[in-house]
């Protein structure tokens, strides 16, 4: 039976907003961005966000991109081509890792009171034994630039293949050869392993997702440059994204399609996925805000409901509805032009919605909200849980 607290729970989240200045960062010689070599690679750089065993962004991860040595990236392309023929794309969780990130892990491991992610990533392992068991080390092969953590996704749906345990789950179930997974899950791991070994990588016995290039070019060098986006992938495209959002908004505004709001979605490499604008008036749809339209269009173009790794550039600070949609889409970075007070000066007001939420949803002049028929509705929820549908 599902349980919930009385009333409706509203949670306000603050999105990190970054500037659109061109980055001065350049990759060191001998290194490349993975998606420049493997164009079909999906990225979910866990240490850039807080969905990791630390529970926070990790030092040195300045952008959600994957970097490898040229040799490792070329070998990964071979593996990706093998898997493509079998109906899979690769999804990269981590690649090159700066030494400052490893140092962050070491500090975290020493803080035995910080157990907030234990239930997700190491429920059966004592945190004090993470070094002893080989899950964390003061020197990481990732820092040499030729190690990659990855999984498979189905080409036709974009869904991750079931590997029996998640990325960075510390436990025996993540080991190669474990008897704690089903034959189908073991077969899925073998598909990834066979392709990676054929391409010149060696598996790490304790982690099904971890592969090291055999004959790596820098076996004794531990690098510390950040994981970041250079001018090629960042500044120019970012400036273009905002410029196109502005122009799109200006065009539709002059046609009385909607207000002066435009938004662009760019991927983690700085490529513009799509541009959209407010179309409330034309569509007679009060939800057709620029950010909502951009998210919907990006989902159609990319074939997914999960925009992890994408950024949104918008001509104005998102309203509460758009903030919620952005969060649901798993977008972690928003760059906005005009401030809320700028929009309020020309007649657009969002502050009353925040006041309604902060006031406990008690202002019935804004909205009356009440509970009814919970027991009947819970049967639907229970059926969904039994069917083990994808949570989004």
CSV table of N, CA and C in Angstrom, one decimal, residues 133-296:
chain,number,residue,atom,x,y,z
A,133,UNK,N,38.5,-2.9,-0.5
A,133,UNK,CA,37.8,-3.7,-1.5
A,133,UNK,C,38.0,-3.3,-2.9
A,134,UNK,N,38.8,-2.2,-3.1
A,134,UNK,CA,39.2,-1.8,-4.4
A,134,UNK,C,38.2,-0.9,-5.2
A,135,UNK,N,37.2,-0.4,-4.5
A,135,UNK,CA,36.2,0.4,-5.1
A,135,UNK,C,36.7,1.9,-5.2
A,136,UNK,N,37.6,2.3,-4.4
A,136,UNK,CA,38.2,3.6,-4.4
A,136,UNK,C,39.7,3.5,-4.2
A,137,UNK,N,40.5,4.3,-4.9
A,137,UNK,CA,41.9,4.3,-4.8
A,137,UNK,C,42.4,5.7,-4.9
A,138,UNK,N,43.6,5.9,-4.3
A,138,UNK,CA,44.2,7.2,-4.4
A,138,UNK,C,44.7,7.6,-5.7
A,139,UNK,N,45.0,6.5,-6.6
A,139,UNK,CA,45.4,6.7,-7.9
A,139,UNK,C,44.4,5.9,-8.8
A,140,UNK,N,43.9,6.5,-9.8
A,140,UNK,CA,42.9,5.9,-10.7
A,140,UNK,C,43.3,5.7,-12.1
A,141,UNK,N,43.1,4.6,-12.7
A,141,UNK,CA,43.4,4.4,-14.1
A,141,UNK,C,42.7,5.5,-15.0
A,142,UNK,N,41.5,5.9,-14.6
A,142,UNK,CA,40.8,6.9,-15.3
A,142,UNK,C,41.6,8.2,-15.5
A,143,UNK,N,42.5,8.5,-14.5
A,143,UNK,CA,43.2,9.7,-14.6
A,143,UNK,C,44.3,9.7,-15.7
A,144,UNK,N,44.7,8.5,-16.1
A,144,UNK,CA,45.6,8.3,-17.2
A,144,UNK,C,45.0,8.5,-18.6
A,145,UNK,N,43.6,8.6,-18.6
A,145,UNK,CA,42.9,9.0,-19.8
A,145,UNK,C,42.5,7.9,-20.7
A,146,UNK,N,42.7,6.6,-20.4
A,146,UNK,CA,42.4,5.5,-21.3
A,146,UNK,C,41.4,4.5,-20.7
A,147,UNK,N,40.7,4.9,-19.7
A,147,UNK,CA,39.7,4.0,-19.0
A,147,UNK,C,38.3,4.6,-19.2
A,148,UNK,N,37.3,3.8,-19.5
A,148,UNK,CA,36.0,4.3,-19.7
A,148,UNK,C,35.0,3.4,-18.9
A,149,UNK,N,34.0,4.0,-18.4
A,149,UNK,CA,32.8,3.4,-17.7
A,149,UNK,C,31.6,3.5,-18.6
A,150,UNK,N,31.0,2.4,-18.9
A,150,UNK,CA,29.9,2.5,-19.9
A,150,UNK,C,28.9,1.4,-19.8
A,151,UNK,N,27.8,1.5,-20.5
A,151,UNK,CA,26.8,0.5,-20.6
A,151,UNK,C,26.2,0.5,-22.0
A,152,UNK,N,25.2,-0.3,-22.2
A,152,UNK,CA,24.5,-0.4,-23.5
A,152,UNK,C,23.1,0.2,-23.5
A,153,UNK,N,22.7,0.8,-24.5
A,153,UNK,CA,21.3,1.2,-24.7
A,153,UNK,C,20.8,0.7,-26.0
A,154,UNK,N,19.5,0.4,-26.1
A,154,UNK,CA,18.9,-0.1,-27.3
A,154,UNK,C,18.8,1.0,-28.3
A,155,UNK,N,19.2,0.8,-29.5
A,155,UNK,CA,19.1,1.8,-30.5
A,155,UNK,C,17.7,2.3,-30.8
A,156,UNK,N,16.8,1.4,-30.8
A,156,UNK,CA,15.4,1.8,-31.2
A,156,UNK,C,14.6,2.5,-30.1
A,157,UNK,N,15.0,2.3,-28.8
A,157,UNK,CA,14.3,3.0,-27.7
A,157,UNK,C,15.1,3.9,-26.9
A,158,UNK,N,16.4,3.7,-26.9
A,158,UNK,CA,17.3,4.6,-26.0
A,158,UNK,C,17.3,4.1,-24.6
A,159,UNK,N,16.6,3.0,-24.3
A,159,UNK,CA,16.6,2.5,-22.9
A,159,UNK,C,17.8,1.7,-22.6
A,160,UNK,N,18.3,1.8,-21.4
A,160,UNK,CA,19.4,1.0,-20.9
A,160,UNK,C,19.2,-0.4,-20.9
A,161,UNK,N,20.1,-1.2,-21.3
A,161,UNK,CA,20.1,-2.7,-21.2
A,161,UNK,C,20.2,-3.1,-19.8
A,162,UNK,N,19.5,-4.1,-19.4
A,162,UNK,CA,19.5,-4.6,-18.0
A,162,UNK,C,20.8,-5.4,-17.7
A,163,UNK,N,21.6,-4.8,-16.9
A,163,UNK,CA,22.9,-5.4,-16.6
A,163,UNK,C,22.9,-6.0,-15.2
A,164,UNK,N,21.8,-6.0,-14.5
A,164,UNK,CA,21.7,-6.6,-13.2
A,164,UNK,C,22.0,-5.8,-12.0
A,165,UNK,N,22.8,-4.8,-12.2
A,165,UNK,CA,23.1,-3.8,-11.2
A,165,UNK,C,23.5,-2.5,-11.9
A,166,UNK,N,23.4,-1.4,-11.2
A,166,UNK,CA,23.6,-0.1,-11.8
A,166,UNK,C,25.1,0.3,-11.7
A,167,UNK,N,25.4,1.4,-12.5
A,167,UNK,CA,26.7,1.9,-12.5
A,167,UNK,C,27.2,2.4,-11.1
A,168,UNK,N,28.4,2.0,-10.7
A,168,UNK,CA,29.0,2.4,-9.4
A,168,UNK,C,28.3,1.8,-8.2
A,169,UNK,N,27.6,0.7,-8.5
A,169,UNK,CA,27.0,-0.1,-7.3
A,169,UNK,C,28.1,-0.9,-6.7
A,170,UNK,N,28.5,-0.6,-5.5
A,170,UNK,CA,29.6,-1.3,-4.8
A,170,UNK,C,29.1,-2.6,-4.2
A,171,UNK,N,29.4,-3.7,-4.8
A,171,UNK,CA,28.9,-5.0,-4.2
A,171,UNK,C,29.2,-6.1,-5.2
A,172,UNK,N,29.1,-7.4,-4.7
A,172,UNK,CA,29.5,-8.5,-5.5
A,172,UNK,C,28.6,-8.7,-6.7
A,173,UNK,N,27.4,-8.2,-6.7
A,173,UNK,CA,26.5,-8.3,-7.8
A,173,UNK,C,27.1,-7.6,-9.1
A,174,UNK,N,28.0,-6.6,-8.9
A,174,UNK,CA,28.6,-5.9,-10.0
A,174,UNK,C,29.8,-6.6,-10.5
A,175,UNK,N,30.3,-7.7,-9.9
A,175,UNK,CA,31.4,-8.3,-10.4
A,175,UNK,C,31.2,-9.1,-11.7
A,176,UNK,N,32.2,-9.2,-12.5
A,176,UNK,CA,32.1,-10.2,-13.6
A,176,UNK,C,32.0,-11.6,-13.1
A,177,UNK,N,31.2,-12.4,-13.6
A,177,UNK,CA,31.1,-13.8,-13.2
A,177,UNK,C,30.2,-14.0,-11.9
A,178,UNK,N,29.6,-13.0,-11.4
A,178,UNK,CA,28.7,-13.2,-10.3
A,178,UNK,C,27.6,-14.1,-10.6
A,179,UNK,N,27.1,-14.8,-9.5
A,179,UNK,CA,25.9,-15.7,-9.7
A,179,UNK,C,24.7,-15.0,-9.1
A,180,UNK,N,24.8,-13.7,-8.9
A,180,UNK,CA,23.6,-13.0,-8.3
A,180,UNK,C,22.7,-12.4,-9.3
A,181,UNK,N,23.0,-12.6,-10.6
A,181,UNK,CA,22.2,-12.0,-11.7
A,181,UNK,C,21.6,-13.1,-12.5
A,182,UNK,N,20.6,-12.8,-13.3
A,182,UNK,CA,19.9,-13.8,-14.2
A,182,UNK,C,20.8,-14.1,-15.4
A,183,UNK,N,20.5,-15.2,-16.0
A,183,UNK,CA,21.3,-15.6,-17.2
A,183,UNK,C,21.1,-14.5,-18.3
A,184,UNK,N,20.0,-13.9,-18.4
A,184,UNK,CA,19.8,-12.8,-19.4
A,184,UNK,C,20.7,-11.6,-19.1
A,185,UNK,N,20.8,-11.2,-17.8
A,185,UNK,CA,21.6,-10.1,-17.4
A,185,UNK,C,23.1,-10.5,-17.7
A,186,UNK,N,23.5,-11.7,-17.4
A,186,UNK,CA,24.8,-12.1,-17.6
A,186,UNK,C,25.1,-12.1,-19.1
A,187,UNK,N,24.2,-12.5,-19.9
A,187,UNK,CA,24.4,-12.4,-21.4
A,187,UNK,C,24.5,-11.0,-21.9
A,188,UNK,N,23.8,-10.1,-21.3
A,188,UNK,CA,23.9,-8.7,-21.7
A,188,UNK,C,25.3,-8.1,-21.4
A,189,UNK,N,25.8,-8.5,-20.2
A,189,UNK,CA,27.1,-8.1,-19.8
A,189,UNK,C,28.2,-8.6,-20.8
A,190,UNK,N,27.9,-9.9,-21.2
A,190,UNK,CA,28.9,-10.5,-22.2
A,190,UNK,C,28.9,-9.8,-23.5
A,191,UNK,N,27.7,-9.3,-23.9
A,191,UNK,CA,27.7,-8.6,-25.2
A,191,UNK,C,28.6,-7.3,-25.1
A,192,UNK,N,28.5,-6.6,-24.1
A,192,UNK,CA,29.4,-5.4,-23.9
A,192,UNK,C,30.9,-5.9,-23.7
A,193,UNK,N,31.1,-6.9,-22.9
A,193,UNK,CA,32.5,-7.3,-22.7
A,193,UNK,C,33.1,-7.8,-24.0
A,194,UNK,N,32.4,-8.6,-24.7
A,194,UNK,CA,33.0,-9.2,-25.9
A,194,UNK,C,33.4,-8.1,-26.9
A,195,UNK,N,32.6,-7.1,-27.1
A,195,UNK,CA,32.9,-6.0,-28.0
A,195,UNK,C,34.0,-5.2,-27.5
A,196,UNK,N,34.1,-4.9,-26.2
A,196,UNK,CA,35.2,-4.1,-25.7
A,196,UNK,C,36.5,-4.9,-25.8
A,197,UNK,N,36.5,-6.2,-25.4
A,197,UNK,CA,37.7,-7.0,-25.5
A,197,UNK,C,38.2,-7.1,-27.0
A,198,UNK,N,37.3,-7.2,-27.9
A,198,UNK,CA,37.6,-7.3,-29.3
A,198,UNK,C,38.3,-6.0,-29.8
A,199,UNK,N,37.9,-4.9,-29.2
A,199,UNK,CA,38.4,-3.6,-29.6
A,199,UNK,C,39.7,-3.3,-28.9
A,200,UNK,N,40.2,-4.1,-27.9
A,200,UNK,CA,41.4,-3.8,-27.3
A,200,UNK,C,41.4,-3.4,-25.9
A,201,UNK,N,40.2,-3.5,-25.2
A,201,UNK,CA,40.1,-3.2,-23.8
A,201,UNK,C,40.1,-4.4,-22.9
A,202,UNK,N,40.5,-4.2,-21.7
A,202,UNK,CA,40.5,-5.2,-20.7
A,202,UNK,C,39.4,-4.9,-19.6
A,203,UNK,N,38.6,-5.9,-19.2
A,203,UNK,CA,37.6,-5.6,-18.2
A,203,UNK,C,38.2,-5.6,-16.8
A,204,UNK,N,37.6,-4.8,-15.9
A,204,UNK,CA,38.0,-4.8,-14.5
A,204,UNK,C,37.1,-5.8,-13.7
A,205,UNK,N,37.6,-6.8,-13.1
A,205,UNK,CA,36.8,-7.9,-12.5
A,205,UNK,C,35.7,-7.5,-11.6
A,206,UNK,N,35.9,-6.4,-10.8
A,206,UNK,CA,34.9,-6.0,-9.8
A,206,UNK,C,33.8,-5.1,-10.3
A,207,UNK,N,33.9,-4.6,-11.6
A,207,UNK,CA,33.0,-3.7,-12.1
A,207,UNK,C,32.7,-4.0,-13.6
A,208,UNK,N,31.4,-4.4,-13.8
A,208,UNK,CA,31.1,-4.8,-15.2
A,208,UNK,C,31.2,-3.6,-16.2
A,209,UNK,N,31.1,-2.4,-15.7
A,209,UNK,CA,31.1,-1.2,-16.6
A,209,UNK,C,32.5,-0.7,-16.9
A,210,UNK,N,33.5,-1.1,-16.3
A,210,UNK,CA,34.8,-0.5,-16.3
A,210,UNK,C,35.8,-1.2,-17.2
A,211,UNK,N,36.3,-0.5,-18.2
A,211,UNK,CA,37.3,-1.1,-19.1
A,211,UNK,C,38.5,-0.2,-19.4
A,212,UNK,N,39.7,-0.8,-19.4
A,212,UNK,CA,40.9,-0.1,-19.6
A,212,UNK,C,41.6,-0.5,-21.0
A,213,UNK,N,42.1,0.4,-21.7
A,213,UNK,CA,42.7,0.2,-22.9
A,213,UNK,C,44.0,-0.6,-22.7
A,214,UNK,N,44.2,-1.7,-23.4
A,214,UNK,CA,45.5,-2.4,-23.3
A,214,UNK,C,46.5,-1.7,-24.1
A,215,UNK,N,47.7,-1.5,-23.5
A,215,UNK,CA,48.8,-0.7,-24.1
A,215,UNK,C,48.5,0.8,-24.1
A,216,UNK,N,47.9,1.3,-23.0
A,216,UNK,CA,47.5,2.7,-23.0
A,216,UNK,C,48.7,3.6,-23.2
A,217,UNK,N,48.6,4.8,-23.8
A,217,UNK,CA,49.7,5.6,-24.1
A,217,UNK,C,50.4,6.3,-23.0
A,218,UNK,N,49.7,6.5,-21.9
A,218,UNK,CA,50.3,7.3,-20.7
A,218,UNK,C,50.2,6.4,-19.5
A,219,UNK,N,50.9,5.3,-19.4
A,219,UNK,CA,50.7,4.3,-18.3
A,219,UNK,C,51.2,4.9,-16.9
A,220,UNK,N,52.0,5.9,-16.9
A,220,UNK,CA,52.6,6.4,-15.7
A,220,UNK,C,52.2,7.8,-15.4
A,221,UNK,N,51.3,8.4,-16.2
A,221,UNK,CA,51.0,9.8,-16.0
A,221,UNK,C,49.6,10.0,-15.5
A,222,UNK,N,49.4,10.8,-14.4
A,222,UNK,CA,48.1,11.0,-13.8
A,222,UNK,C,47.8,12.5,-14.1
A,223,UNK,N,46.9,12.8,-15.0
A,223,UNK,CA,46.6,14.1,-15.4
A,223,UNK,C,45.6,14.8,-14.4
A,224,UNK,N,45.6,16.1,-14.5
A,224,UNK,CA,44.7,16.9,-13.6
A,224,UNK,C,44.0,18.0,-14.3
A,225,UNK,N,44.0,18.1,-15.6
A,225,UNK,CA,43.2,19.1,-16.3
A,225,UNK,C,41.7,18.8,-16.1
A,226,UNK,N,40.8,19.8,-16.1
A,226,UNK,CA,39.4,19.6,-15.8
A,226,UNK,C,38.7,18.9,-17.0
A,227,UNK,N,37.6,18.3,-16.7
A,227,UNK,CA,36.6,17.9,-17.7
A,227,UNK,C,35.8,19.1,-18.1
A,228,UNK,N,36.0,19.6,-19.2
A,228,UNK,CA,35.4,20.9,-19.6
A,228,UNK,C,35.2,21.0,-21.1
A,229,UNK,N,34.4,22.0,-21.5
A,229,UNK,CA,34.1,22.2,-22.9
A,229,UNK,C,35.0,23.4,-23.4
A,230,UNK,N,35.7,23.1,-24.5
A,230,UNK,CA,36.5,24.2,-25.1
A,230,UNK,C,35.7,25.1,-26.0
A,231,UNK,N,36.4,26.0,-26.6
A,231,UNK,CA,35.7,27.0,-27.4
A,231,UNK,C,35.0,26.3,-28.6
A,232,UNK,N,35.6,25.3,-29.1
A,232,UNK,CA,35.0,24.6,-30.2
A,232,UNK,C,33.6,24.0,-29.9
A,233,UNK,N,33.5,23.5,-28.7
A,233,UNK,CA,32.2,22.9,-28.3
A,233,UNK,C,31.3,23.8,-27.4
A,234,UNK,N,31.9,24.9,-27.0
A,234,UNK,CA,31.2,25.7,-26.1
A,234,UNK,C,30.8,27.1,-26.6
A,235,UNK,N,31.6,28.1,-26.4
A,235,UNK,CA,31.3,29.5,-26.6
A,235,UNK,C,30.5,29.8,-27.8
A,236,UNK,N,31.0,29.5,-29.0
A,236,UNK,CA,30.4,29.9,-30.2
A,236,UNK,C,29.0,29.3,-30.3
A,237,UNK,N,28.8,28.1,-30.1
A,237,UNK,CA,27.5,27.5,-30.1
A,237,UNK,C,26.5,28.0,-29.1
A,238,UNK,N,27.1,28.3,-27.9
A,238,UNK,CA,26.3,28.9,-26.8
A,238,UNK,C,25.8,30.3,-27.2
A,239,UNK,N,26.6,31.1,-27.7
A,239,UNK,CA,26.2,32.4,-28.1
A,239,UNK,C,25.2,32.3,-29.2
A,240,UNK,N,25.4,31.4,-30.2
A,240,UNK,CA,24.4,31.2,-31.2
A,240,UNK,C,23.1,30.7,-30.7
A,241,UNK,N,23.1,29.8,-29.7
A,241,UNK,CA,21.9,29.3,-29.1
A,241,UNK,C,21.0,30.5,-28.5
A,242,UNK,N,21.6,31.4,-27.8
A,242,UNK,CA,20.9,32.5,-27.2
A,242,UNK,C,20.4,33.4,-28.3
A,243,UNK,N,21.3,33.7,-29.3
A,243,UNK,CA,20.9,34.6,-30.4
A,243,UNK,C,19.7,34.0,-31.2
A,244,UNK,N,19.7,32.7,-31.4
A,244,UNK,CA,18.6,32.1,-32.1
A,244,UNK,C,17.3,32.0,-31.3
A,245,UNK,N,17.4,31.9,-30.0
A,245,UNK,CA,16.3,31.9,-29.1
A,245,UNK,C,15.6,33.3,-29.2
A,246,UNK,N,16.5,34.3,-29.2
A,246,UNK,CA,16.0,35.7,-29.2
A,246,UNK,C,15.3,36.0,-30.6
A,247,UNK,N,15.9,35.6,-31.6
A,247,UNK,CA,15.3,35.8,-33.0
A,247,UNK,C,14.0,35.1,-33.2
A,248,UNK,N,14.0,33.8,-32.7
A,248,UNK,CA,12.8,33.0,-32.8
A,248,UNK,C,11.6,33.7,-32.0
A,249,UNK,N,11.9,34.2,-30.8
A,249,UNK,CA,10.9,34.8,-30.0
A,249,UNK,C,10.4,36.1,-30.7
A,250,UNK,N,11.4,36.9,-31.3
A,250,UNK,CA,11.0,38.1,-31.9
A,250,UNK,C,10.1,37.9,-33.1
A,251,UNK,N,10.4,36.8,-33.9
A,251,UNK,CA,9.6,36.5,-35.1
A,251,UNK,C,8.1,36.1,-34.7
A,252,UNK,N,8.0,35.2,-33.7
A,252,UNK,CA,6.6,34.7,-33.4
A,252,UNK,C,5.9,35.8,-32.6
A,253,UNK,N,6.6,36.6,-31.8
A,253,UNK,CA,6.0,37.7,-31.1
A,253,UNK,C,5.3,38.7,-32.1
A,254,UNK,N,6.1,39.0,-33.1
A,254,UNK,CA,5.5,40.0,-34.1
A,254,UNK,C,4.4,39.4,-34.9
A,255,UNK,N,4.3,38.1,-34.9
A,255,UNK,CA,3.1,37.4,-35.6
A,255,UNK,C,2.0,37.2,-34.7
A,256,UNK,N,2.1,37.7,-33.5
A,256,UNK,CA,1.0,37.5,-32.4
A,256,UNK,C,0.8,36.0,-32.1
A,257,UNK,N,1.9,35.2,-32.2
A,257,UNK,CA,1.8,33.8,-31.8
A,257,UNK,C,2.0,33.6,-30.3
A,258,UNK,N,2.8,34.4,-29.7
A,258,UNK,CA,3.1,34.3,-28.3
A,258,UNK,C,3.9,35.5,-27.8
A,259,UNK,N,4.3,35.4,-26.6
A,259,UNK,CA,5.1,36.5,-25.9
A,259,UNK,C,6.5,36.5,-26.3
A,260,UNK,N,7.3,37.4,-25.7
A,260,UNK,CA,8.7,37.5,-26.1
A,260,UNK,C,9.7,36.5,-25.5
A,261,UNK,N,9.3,35.2,-25.7
A,261,UNK,CA,10.0,34.2,-25.0
A,261,UNK,C,10.5,33.1,-26.0
A,262,UNK,N,11.8,32.9,-26.0
A,262,UNK,CA,12.3,31.8,-26.9
A,262,UNK,C,13.3,31.0,-26.0
A,263,UNK,N,13.5,29.8,-26.5
A,263,UNK,CA,14.4,28.8,-25.8
A,263,UNK,C,15.1,27.9,-26.8
A,264,UNK,N,16.3,27.6,-26.5
A,264,UNK,CA,17.1,26.6,-27.3
A,264,UNK,C,17.6,25.5,-26.4
A,265,UNK,N,17.6,24.3,-26.9
A,265,UNK,CA,18.2,23.2,-26.2
A,265,UNK,C,19.5,22.8,-26.9
A,266,UNK,N,20.6,22.8,-26.1
A,266,UNK,CA,21.9,22.3,-26.7
A,266,UNK,C,22.3,21.1,-25.9
A,267,UNK,N,23.1,20.2,-26.6
A,267,UNK,CA,23.5,19.0,-25.9
A,267,UNK,C,24.8,19.3,-25.2
A,268,UNK,N,25.4,18.3,-24.6
A,268,UNK,CA,26.6,18.5,-23.8
A,268,UNK,C,27.8,18.9,-24.5
A,269,UNK,N,27.8,18.7,-25.8
A,269,UNK,CA,28.9,19.1,-26.7
A,269,UNK,C,28.7,20.5,-27.2
A,270,UNK,N,27.7,21.1,-26.9
A,270,UNK,CA,27.4,22.5,-27.4
A,270,UNK,C,26.7,22.5,-28.8
A,271,UNK,N,26.2,21.4,-29.2
A,271,UNK,CA,25.4,21.4,-30.5
A,271,UNK,C,24.0,21.8,-30.2
A,272,UNK,N,23.4,22.7,-31.0
A,272,UNK,CA,22.0,23.1,-30.9
A,272,UNK,C,21.1,22.0,-31.4
A,273,UNK,N,20.3,21.5,-30.4
A,273,UNK,CA,19.3,20.4,-30.8
A,273,UNK,C,18.1,21.0,-31.4
A,274,UNK,N,17.5,22.1,-30.9
A,274,UNK,CA,16.3,22.7,-31.4
A,274,UNK,C,16.2,24.1,-30.8
A,275,UNK,N,15.3,24.9,-31.4
A,275,UNK,CA,14.9,26.2,-30.9
A,275,UNK,C,13.4,26.3,-31.0
A,276,UNK,N,12.8,26.9,-30.0
A,276,UNK,CA,11.3,27.1,-29.9
A,276,UNK,C,11.0,28.4,-29.3
A,277,UNK,N,9.7,28.7,-29.4
A,277,UNK,CA,9.3,30.0,-28.8
A,277,UNK,C,7.9,29.8,-28.2
A,278,UNK,N,7.4,30.8,-27.5
A,278,UNK,CA,6.1,30.8,-26.9
A,278,UNK,C,5.0,30.8,-27.9
A,279,UNK,N,4.0,29.9,-27.8
A,279,UNK,CA,3.0,29.9,-28.8
A,279,UNK,C,1.6,29.8,-28.2
A,280,UNK,N,1.5,30.4,-27.0
A,280,UNK,CA,0.2,30.4,-26.2
A,280,UNK,C,-1.0,30.9,-27.0
A,281,UNK,N,-0.8,32.0,-27.7
A,281,UNK,CA,-1.9,32.7,-28.4
A,281,UNK,C,-2.3,31.9,-29.6
A,282,UNK,N,-1.4,31.4,-30.4
A,282,UNK,CA,-1.7,30.7,-31.6
A,282,UNK,C,-2.4,29.3,-31.3
A,283,UNK,N,-1.8,28.6,-30.3
A,283,UNK,CA,-2.3,27.3,-30.0
A,283,UNK,C,-3.4,27.2,-29.0
A,284,UNK,N,-3.8,28.4,-28.4
A,284,UNK,CA,-4.8,28.5,-27.4
A,284,UNK,C,-4.5,27.5,-26.3
A,285,UNK,N,-3.2,27.5,-25.9
A,285,UNK,CA,-2.6,26.5,-25.0
A,285,UNK,C,-1.8,27.3,-23.9
A,286,UNK,N,-2.3,27.4,-22.7
A,286,UNK,CA,-1.6,28.2,-21.7
A,286,UNK,C,-0.3,27.6,-21.3
A,287,UNK,N,-0.1,26.3,-21.6
A,287,UNK,CA,1.2,25.7,-21.3
A,287,UNK,C,2.2,25.7,-22.4
A,288,UNK,N,1.9,26.4,-23.5
A,288,UNK,CA,2.8,26.4,-24.6
A,288,UNK,C,3.9,27.5,-24.5
A,289,UNK,N,4.6,27.4,-23.4
A,289,UNK,CA,5.7,28.3,-23.1
A,289,UNK,C,6.9,27.9,-23.9
A,290,UNK,N,7.9,28.8,-24.1
A,290,UNK,CA,9.1,28.5,-24.9
A,290,UNK,C,9.8,27.3,-24.4
A,291,UNK,N,10.1,27.2,-23.1
A,291,UNK,CA,10.8,26.1,-22.6
A,291,UNK,C,10.1,24.8,-22.7
A,292,UNK,N,8.8,24.8,-22.5
A,292,UNK,CA,8.0,23.6,-22.7
A,292,UNK,C,8.0,23.1,-24.1
A,293,UNK,N,7.8,24.0,-25.1
A,293,UNK,CA,7.9,23.7,-26.5
A,293,UNK,C,9.2,23.2,-26.9
A,294,UNK,N,10.3,23.8,-26.3
A,294,UNK,CA,11.6,23.3,-26.7
A,294,UNK,C,11.9,21.9,-26.1
A,295,UNK,N,11.5,21.6,-24.9
A,295,UNK,CA,11.6,20.3,-24.3
A,295,UNK,C,10.9,19.3,-25.2
A,296,UNK,N,9.7,19.6,-25.5
A,296,UNK,CA,8.9,18.6,-26.3
A,296,UNK,C,9.6,18.4,-27.7
